[in-house]
Coordinates of N, CA and C in Angstrom, one line a residue:
M426 N -62.6 9.6 -37.4 CA -62.5 8.5 -36.4 C -63.9 7.7 -36.5
K427 N -63.9 6.5 -36.5 CA -65.2 5.8 -36.6 C -65.8 5.5 -35.3
E428 N -67.0 5.2 -35.3 CA -67.8 5.0 -34.0 C -67.4 3.6 -33.4
R429 N -67.3 3.6 -32.1 CA -67.1 2.4 -31.4 C -68.4 2.0 -30.6
I430 N -69.0 0.9 -30.9 CA -70.3 0.6 -30.4 C -70.1 -0.6 -29.4
Y431 N -70.8 -0.4 -28.2 CA -70.8 -1.4 -27.1 C -72.3 -1.7 -26.8
K432 N -72.6 -3.0 -27.0 CA -74.0 -3.4 -26.8 C -74.2 -4.0 -25.4
Y433 N -75.4 -3.9 -24.9 CA -75.7 -4.4 -23.6 C -75.7 -6.0 -23.7
K434 N -75.1 -6.6 -22.7 CA -75.0 -8.0 -22.7 C -76.3 -8.7 -22.1
L435 N -76.7 -9.7 -22.8 CA -77.9 -10.4 -22.3 C -77.6 -11.9 -22.0
D436 N -76.4 -12.3 -22.1 CA -76.1 -13.7 -21.9 C -76.4 -14.2 -20.5
F437 N -76.3 -13.4 -19.4 CA -76.7 -13.8 -18.1 C -78.2 -14.2 -18.1
Y438 N -79.0 -13.5 -18.7 CA -80.4 -13.7 -18.7 C -80.8 -15.0 -19.5
Y439 N -80.1 -15.2 -20.7 CA -80.3 -16.4 -21.5 C -79.9 -17.6 -20.7
K440 N -78.7 -17.5 -20.1 CA -78.2 -18.7 -19.4 C -79.1 -19.0 -18.2
S441 N -79.5 -18.0 -17.4 CA -80.3 -18.3 -16.3 C -81.7 -18.9 -16.7
L442 N -82.2 -18.4 -17.7 CA -83.5 -18.9 -18.2 C -83.4 -20.4 -18.6
I443 N -82.3 -20.7 -19.3 CA -82.1 -22.1 -19.8 C -81.9 -23.0 -18.6
I444 N -81.1 -22.6 -17.6 CA -80.8 -23.4 -16.5 C -82.0 -23.6 -15.7
Y445 N -82.8 -22.6 -15.4 CA -84.0 -22.8 -14.6 C -85.0 -23.6 -15.3
F446 N -85.1 -23.5 -16.7 CA -86.1 -24.3 -17.4 C -85.6 -25.7 -17.4
A447 N -84.4 -26.0 -17.6 CA -83.9 -27.4 -17.6 C -84.1 -28.0 -16.2
A448 N -83.8 -27.3 -15.2 CA -84.0 -27.8 -13.8 C -85.5 -28.0 -13.6
F449 N -86.4 -27.2 -14.1 CA -87.8 -27.4 -14.0 C -88.3 -28.6 -14.7
I450 N -87.8 -28.9 -15.9 CA -88.1 -30.1 -16.6 C -87.6 -31.3 -15.9
L451 N -86.4 -31.3 -15.4 CA -85.9 -32.5 -14.7 C -86.7 -32.7 -13.4
Y452 N -87.0 -31.7 -12.7 CA -87.8 -31.8 -11.5 C -89.2 -32.3 -11.8
A453 N -89.8 -31.8 -12.8 CA -91.1 -32.3 -13.2 C -91.1 -33.7 -13.6
L454 N -90.0 -34.2 -14.3 CA -89.9 -35.6 -14.7 C -89.7 -36.5 -13.5
V455 N -89.0 -36.0 -12.5 CA -88.7 -36.8 -11.3 C -90.0 -36.9 -10.4
R456 N -90.7 -35.8 -10.3 CA -91.8 -35.7 -9.4 C -93.2 -36.1 -10.0
G457 N -93.2 -36.2 -11.4 CA -94.4 -36.5 -12.1 C -94.8 -37.9 -11.9
T458 N -96.1 -38.3 -12.2 CA -96.5 -39.6 -12.0 C -96.9 -40.2 -13.4
Y459 N -96.6 -41.5 -13.5 CA -96.9 -42.2 -14.8 C -98.2 -43.0 -14.5
N460 N -99.2 -42.8 -15.2 CA -100.4 -43.6 -15.2 C -100.6 -44.3 -16.6
G461 N -100.0 -45.4 -16.8 CA -100.1 -46.0 -18.1 C -99.3 -45.1 -19.1
P462 N -100.0 -44.8 -20.2 CA -99.4 -43.9 -21.2 C -99.5 -42.4 -20.9
N463 N -100.1 -42.1 -19.8 CA -100.2 -40.7 -19.4 C -99.1 -40.3 -18.4
F464 N -98.8 -39.0 -18.4 CA -97.8 -38.4 -17.5 C -98.5 -37.2 -16.9
Q465 N -98.5 -37.1 -15.6 CA -99.0 -36.0 -14.9 C -98.0 -35.3 -14.0
I466 N -98.0 -34.0 -14.1 CA -97.1 -33.2 -13.2 C -97.9 -32.8 -12.0
I467 N -97.3 -32.9 -10.8 CA -98.0 -32.6 -9.6 C -97.9 -31.1 -9.4
F468 N -99.0 -30.4 -9.5 CA -99.0 -29.0 -9.4 C -99.2 -28.4 -8.0
N469 N -99.5 -29.3 -7.1 CA -99.6 -28.8 -5.7 C -98.2 -28.8 -5.0
D470 N -97.2 -29.0 -5.7 CA -95.8 -29.0 -5.1 C -95.3 -27.5 -5.2
P471 N -94.9 -27.0 -4.1 CA -94.5 -25.5 -4.1 C -93.2 -25.3 -4.9
I472 N -92.3 -26.3 -5.0 CA -91.1 -26.1 -5.7 C -91.4 -25.9 -7.2
I473 N -92.4 -26.5 -7.7 CA -92.9 -26.3 -9.1 C -93.2 -24.8 -9.3
Y474 N -93.9 -24.2 -8.3 CA -94.3 -22.8 -8.4 C -93.0 -21.9 -8.3
I475 N -92.1 -22.3 -7.5 CA -90.8 -21.5 -7.3 C -90.1 -21.5 -8.7
F476 N -90.0 -22.7 -9.3 CA -89.3 -22.8 -10.6 C -90.0 -21.9 -11.6
L477 N -91.3 -22.0 -11.6 CA -92.1 -21.2 -12.6 C -92.0 -19.7 -12.3
L478 N -91.9 -19.3 -11.1 CA -91.7 -17.9 -10.7 C -90.3 -17.4 -11.3
F479 N -89.3 -18.2 -11.1 CA -87.9 -17.8 -11.6 C -87.9 -17.8 -13.1
I480 N -88.5 -18.8 -13.7 CA -88.6 -18.8 -15.2 C -89.3 -17.6 -15.7
L481 N -90.5 -17.2 -15.1 CA -91.2 -16.1 -15.5 C -90.4 -14.8 -15.3
F482 N -89.7 -14.6 -14.1 CA -88.9 -13.5 -13.8 C -87.9 -13.3 -14.9
F483 N -87.1 -14.3 -15.2 CA -86.0 -14.1 -16.1 C -86.5 -14.0 -17.6
L484 N -87.7 -14.6 -17.9 CA -88.2 -14.4 -19.2 C -88.7 -12.9 -19.4
I485 N -89.3 -12.3 -18.4 CA -89.7 -10.9 -18.4 C -88.5 -10.0 -18.5
A486 N -87.5 -10.3 -17.7 CA -86.3 -9.5 -17.7 C -85.6 -9.5 -19.1
L487 N -85.5 -10.7 -19.6 CA -84.9 -10.9 -20.9 C -85.6 -10.1 -22.0
I488 N -87.0 -10.3 -22.0 CA -87.8 -9.6 -23.0 C -87.7 -8.1 -22.8
S489 N -87.7 -7.6 -21.6 CA -87.6 -6.1 -21.4 C -86.3 -5.6 -21.8
Y490 N -85.2 -6.3 -21.5 CA -83.9 -5.8 -21.9 C -83.6 -5.9 -23.4
T491 N -84.3 -6.9 -24.0 CA -84.1 -7.0 -25.5 C -84.9 -5.9 -26.2
I492 N -86.1 -5.6 -25.6 CA -86.8 -4.5 -26.2 C -86.1 -3.2 -26.0
R493 N -85.5 -3.0 -24.9 CA -84.9 -1.7 -24.6 C -83.6 -1.5 -25.5
A494 N -82.8 -2.6 -25.7 CA -81.7 -2.6 -26.6 C -80.7 -1.4 -26.3
R495 N -80.1 -1.4 -25.2 CA -79.2 -0.4 -24.8 C -77.9 -0.5 -25.5
I496 N -77.3 0.7 -25.9 CA -76.1 0.8 -26.7 C -75.3 2.0 -26.2
L497 N -74.0 1.8 -26.1 CA -73.0 2.9 -25.8 C -72.3 3.2 -27.1
I498 N -72.2 4.4 -27.6 CA -71.5 4.7 -28.8 C -70.5 5.8 -28.5
F499 N -69.2 5.6 -28.8 CA -68.2 6.6 -28.7 C -67.8 7.1 -30.1
N500 N -67.9 8.4 -30.3 CA -67.5 8.9 -31.6 C -66.6 10.2 -31.3
D501 N -66.4 10.9 -32.4 CA -65.5 12.1 -32.3 C -66.1 13.2 -31.4
Q502 N -67.4 13.4 -31.4 CA -68.0 14.5 -30.6 C -68.2 14.1 -29.2
G503 N -68.5 12.9 -28.9 CA -68.8 12.5 -27.5 C -69.3 11.1 -27.4
I504 N -70.1 10.9 -26.3 CA -70.6 9.6 -26.0 C -72.1 9.6 -26.2
I505 N -72.7 8.6 -26.9 CA -74.1 8.5 -27.1 C -74.7 7.3 -26.3
L506 N -75.6 7.6 -25.3 CA -76.3 6.5 -24.6 C -77.6 6.3 -25.3
K507 N -77.7 5.2 -26.0 CA -78.9 5.0 -26.9 C -79.7 3.7 -26.5
N508 N -81.0 3.9 -26.6 CA -81.8 2.7 -26.5 C -82.9 2.8 -27.5
R509 N -83.8 1.8 -27.6 CA -84.8 1.8 -28.6 C -85.7 3.0 -28.6
F510 N -85.9 3.6 -27.4 CA -86.9 4.7 -27.2 C -86.3 6.1 -27.3
G511 N -85.0 6.2 -27.3 CA -84.4 7.5 -27.4 C -82.9 7.4 -27.2
E512 N -82.3 8.6 -27.2 CA -80.8 8.6 -27.0 C -80.5 9.9 -26.3
R513 N -79.3 9.8 -25.6 CA -78.8 11.0 -24.9 C -77.3 11.2 -25.4
S514 N -77.0 12.3 -25.8 CA -75.7 12.6 -26.3 C -74.9 13.5 -25.3
I515 N -73.7 13.0 -25.0 CA -72.9 13.7 -24.0 C -71.6 14.1 -24.7
K516 N -71.5 15.4 -24.9 CA -70.3 15.9 -25.6 C -69.1 15.8 -24.6
Y517 N -67.9 15.7 -25.2 CA -66.7 15.6 -24.4 C -66.4 16.8 -23.5
D518 N -66.8 18.0 -24.0 CA -66.6 19.2 -23.2 C -67.6 19.3 -22.0
E519 N -68.6 18.5 -22.0 CA -69.6 18.5 -20.9 C -69.0 17.6 -19.7
I520 N -68.1 16.8 -20.0 CA -67.5 15.9 -19.0 C -66.4 16.6 -18.2
I521 N -66.7 16.7 -16.9 CA -65.7 17.3 -16.0 C -64.6 16.3 -15.6
S522 N -65.0 15.1 -15.2 CA -64.0 14.1 -14.8 C -64.6 12.7 -15.0
V523 N -63.8 11.7 -14.9 CA -64.2 10.3 -15.0 C -63.6 9.6 -13.7
K524 N -64.5 9.0 -13.0 CA -64.0 8.3 -11.8 C -64.3 6.8 -11.9
F525 N -63.4 6.0 -11.4 CA -63.6 4.5 -11.5 C -63.8 4.0 -10.1
S526 N -64.7 3.1 -9.9 CA -64.8 2.4 -8.6 C -65.2 1.0 -8.8
R527 N -65.0 0.3 -7.7 CA -65.4 -1.1 -7.7 C -66.7 -1.3 -6.9
M528 N -67.5 -2.2 -7.3 CA -68.7 -2.5 -6.5 C -68.2 -3.5 -5.5
R529 N -69.1 -3.8 -4.5 CA -68.6 -4.8 -3.5 C -68.4 -6.2 -4.2
V530 N -67.3 -6.7 -4.0 CA -66.9 -7.9 -4.7 C -65.8 -8.6 -3.8
D531 N -65.6 -9.9 -4.0 CA -64.6 -10.6 -3.3 C -63.2 -10.2 -3.8
R532 N -62.5 -9.5 -3.0 CA -61.2 -9.0 -3.5 C -60.2 -10.1 -3.7
R533 N -60.3 -11.2 -3.1 CA -59.4 -12.3 -3.4 C -59.5 -12.8 -4.8
R534 N -60.7 -12.9 -5.3 CA -61.0 -13.4 -6.6 C -60.6 -12.4 -7.7
D535 N -61.0 -11.1 -7.5 CA -60.9 -10.1 -8.6 C -60.4 -8.8 -8.0
P536 N -59.1 -8.7 -7.6 CA -58.7 -7.5 -6.8 C -58.7 -6.2 -7.5
N537 N -58.3 -6.2 -8.8 CA -58.1 -4.9 -9.5 C -59.2 -4.6 -10.6
R538 N -60.3 -5.3 -10.6 CA -61.3 -5.2 -11.6 C -62.1 -4.0 -11.3
V539 N -62.2 -3.1 -12.2 CA -63.0 -1.9 -12.1 C -64.4 -2.3 -12.6
R540 N -65.4 -1.9 -11.8 CA -66.8 -2.3 -12.1 C -67.6 -1.1 -12.7
V541 N -67.4 0.1 -12.2 CA -68.3 1.2 -12.5 C -67.4 2.4 -13.0
A542 N -67.8 3.0 -14.1 CA -67.2 4.3 -14.5 C -68.2 5.4 -14.2
G543 N -67.8 6.4 -13.4 CA -68.7 7.5 -13.1 C -68.3 8.7 -13.8
L544 N -69.2 9.3 -14.5 CA -68.9 10.6 -15.3 C -69.5 11.8 -14.5
K545 N -68.6 12.7 -14.2 CA -69.1 14.0 -13.6 C -69.4 14.9 -14.7
L546 N -70.6 15.4 -14.8 CA -71.0 16.2 -15.9 C -71.3 17.6 -15.4
K547 N -71.2 18.6 -16.3 CA -71.4 20.0 -15.9 C -72.9 20.3 -15.5
N548 N -73.8 19.7 -16.2 CA -75.2 20.0 -15.9 C -75.9 19.0 -15.1
R549 N -75.2 18.2 -14.3 CA -75.7 17.2 -13.5 C -75.0 17.1 -12.1
K550 N -75.8 17.1 -11.0 CA -75.2 17.1 -9.7 C -74.5 15.7 -9.4
R551 N -75.3 14.7 -9.7 CA -74.7 13.3 -9.3 C -73.9 12.7 -10.5
L552 N -73.1 11.8 -10.2 CA -72.3 11.1 -11.2 C -73.3 10.2 -12.1
L553 N -73.0 10.2 -13.3 CA -73.6 9.3 -14.3 C -72.8 8.0 -14.2
R554 N -73.4 7.0 -13.6 CA -72.7 5.7 -13.4 C -73.0 4.7 -14.5
I555 N -71.9 4.1 -15.1 CA -72.1 3.1 -16.1 C -71.3 1.9 -15.7
R556 N -72.1 0.8 -15.6 CA -71.5 -0.5 -15.2 C -70.8 -1.1 -16.4
L557 N -69.5 -1.3 -16.3 CA -68.8 -1.7 -17.5 C -69.1 -3.2 -17.8
N558 N -69.4 -4.0 -16.8 CA -69.6 -5.4 -17.0 C -70.9 -5.7 -17.7
D559 N -71.8 -4.7 -17.8 CA -73.1 -4.9 -18.5 C -73.0 -4.8 -20.0
F560 N -71.8 -4.4 -20.5 CA -71.7 -4.2 -21.9 C -70.7 -5.2 -22.5
D561 N -70.8 -5.5 -23.8 CA -69.9 -6.4 -24.5 C -68.5 -5.7 -24.5
N562 N -67.5 -6.6 -24.5 CA -66.1 -6.1 -24.6 C -65.8 -5.1 -23.5
D563 N -66.0 -5.4 -22.2 CA -65.9 -4.5 -21.1 C -64.4 -4.0 -21.0
K564 N -63.5 -4.8 -21.4 CA -62.1 -4.3 -21.3 C -61.8 -3.1 -22.2
A565 N -62.3 -3.2 -23.4 CA -62.1 -2.2 -24.4 C -62.9 -0.9 -24.0
L566 N -64.1 -1.2 -23.4 CA -64.9 0.0 -22.8 C -64.2 0.6 -21.7
Y567 N -63.5 -0.2 -20.8 CA -62.7 0.4 -19.8 C -61.6 1.2 -20.3
N568 N -60.9 0.8 -21.4 CA -59.8 1.5 -22.0 C -60.3 2.8 -22.6
E569 N -61.6 2.8 -23.2 CA -62.2 4.1 -23.7 C -62.3 5.1 -22.5
F570 N -62.9 4.7 -21.4 CA -63.1 5.6 -20.3 C -61.8 6.0 -19.7
F571 N -60.8 5.1 -19.7 CA -59.5 5.4 -19.1 C -58.8 6.4 -19.9
A572 N -58.9 6.3 -21.3 CA -58.3 7.3 -22.1 C -59.0 8.7 -22.0
L573 N -60.3 8.6 -21.8 CA -61.1 9.8 -21.5 C -60.7 10.5 -20.2
S574 N -60.4 9.6 -19.2 CA -60.1 10.2 -17.9 C -58.7 10.8 -17.9
K575 N -57.8 10.4 -18.8 CA -56.5 11.0 -18.9 C -56.5 12.3 -19.6
T576 N -57.5 12.6 -20.4 CA -57.7 13.9 -21.0 C -58.4 14.9 -20.2
K577 N -59.2 14.4 -19.2 CA -59.9 15.3 -18.3 C -59.2 15.5 -17.0
V578 N -59.1 16.7 -16.5 CA -58.5 16.9 -15.2 C -59.6 16.9 -14.1
P579 N -59.4 16.1 -13.0 CA -60.5 16.0 -12.1 C -60.7 17.4 -11.4
A580 N -62.0 17.7 -11.2 CA -62.3 19.0 -10.5 C -62.3 18.9 -9.0

């Protein structure tokens, strides 16, 4: 059986960075002053600092998540939680049960959407929670965990 790889999604951070940067440029063009051929941005405006703060926050988040490069790998032996700095292998026989839960969400918009898969492991007291929406192809990832939950009897 071949490995199934699910990479961490970064599109939220890309989109947020682009939107805040575009809003910053538009706001700077509107609030800036034209003195002949020169253009000056008013830096004593607090909204400029707020935009710069958001841009800096999302830029740092995007860089840190890109460097971390989180990946979930399903293979014959188990699940591998991997990032650039190391990996953790969880064998299928270490998994006691799989529990699904929803995070707080508007139930009218998305009533049946599972948000988190919790793995109960033999050598760990707390559940290992994996947010399914954070990875590419979250529906296939849900199907992987659902198939795994059918083979495991809850303790």
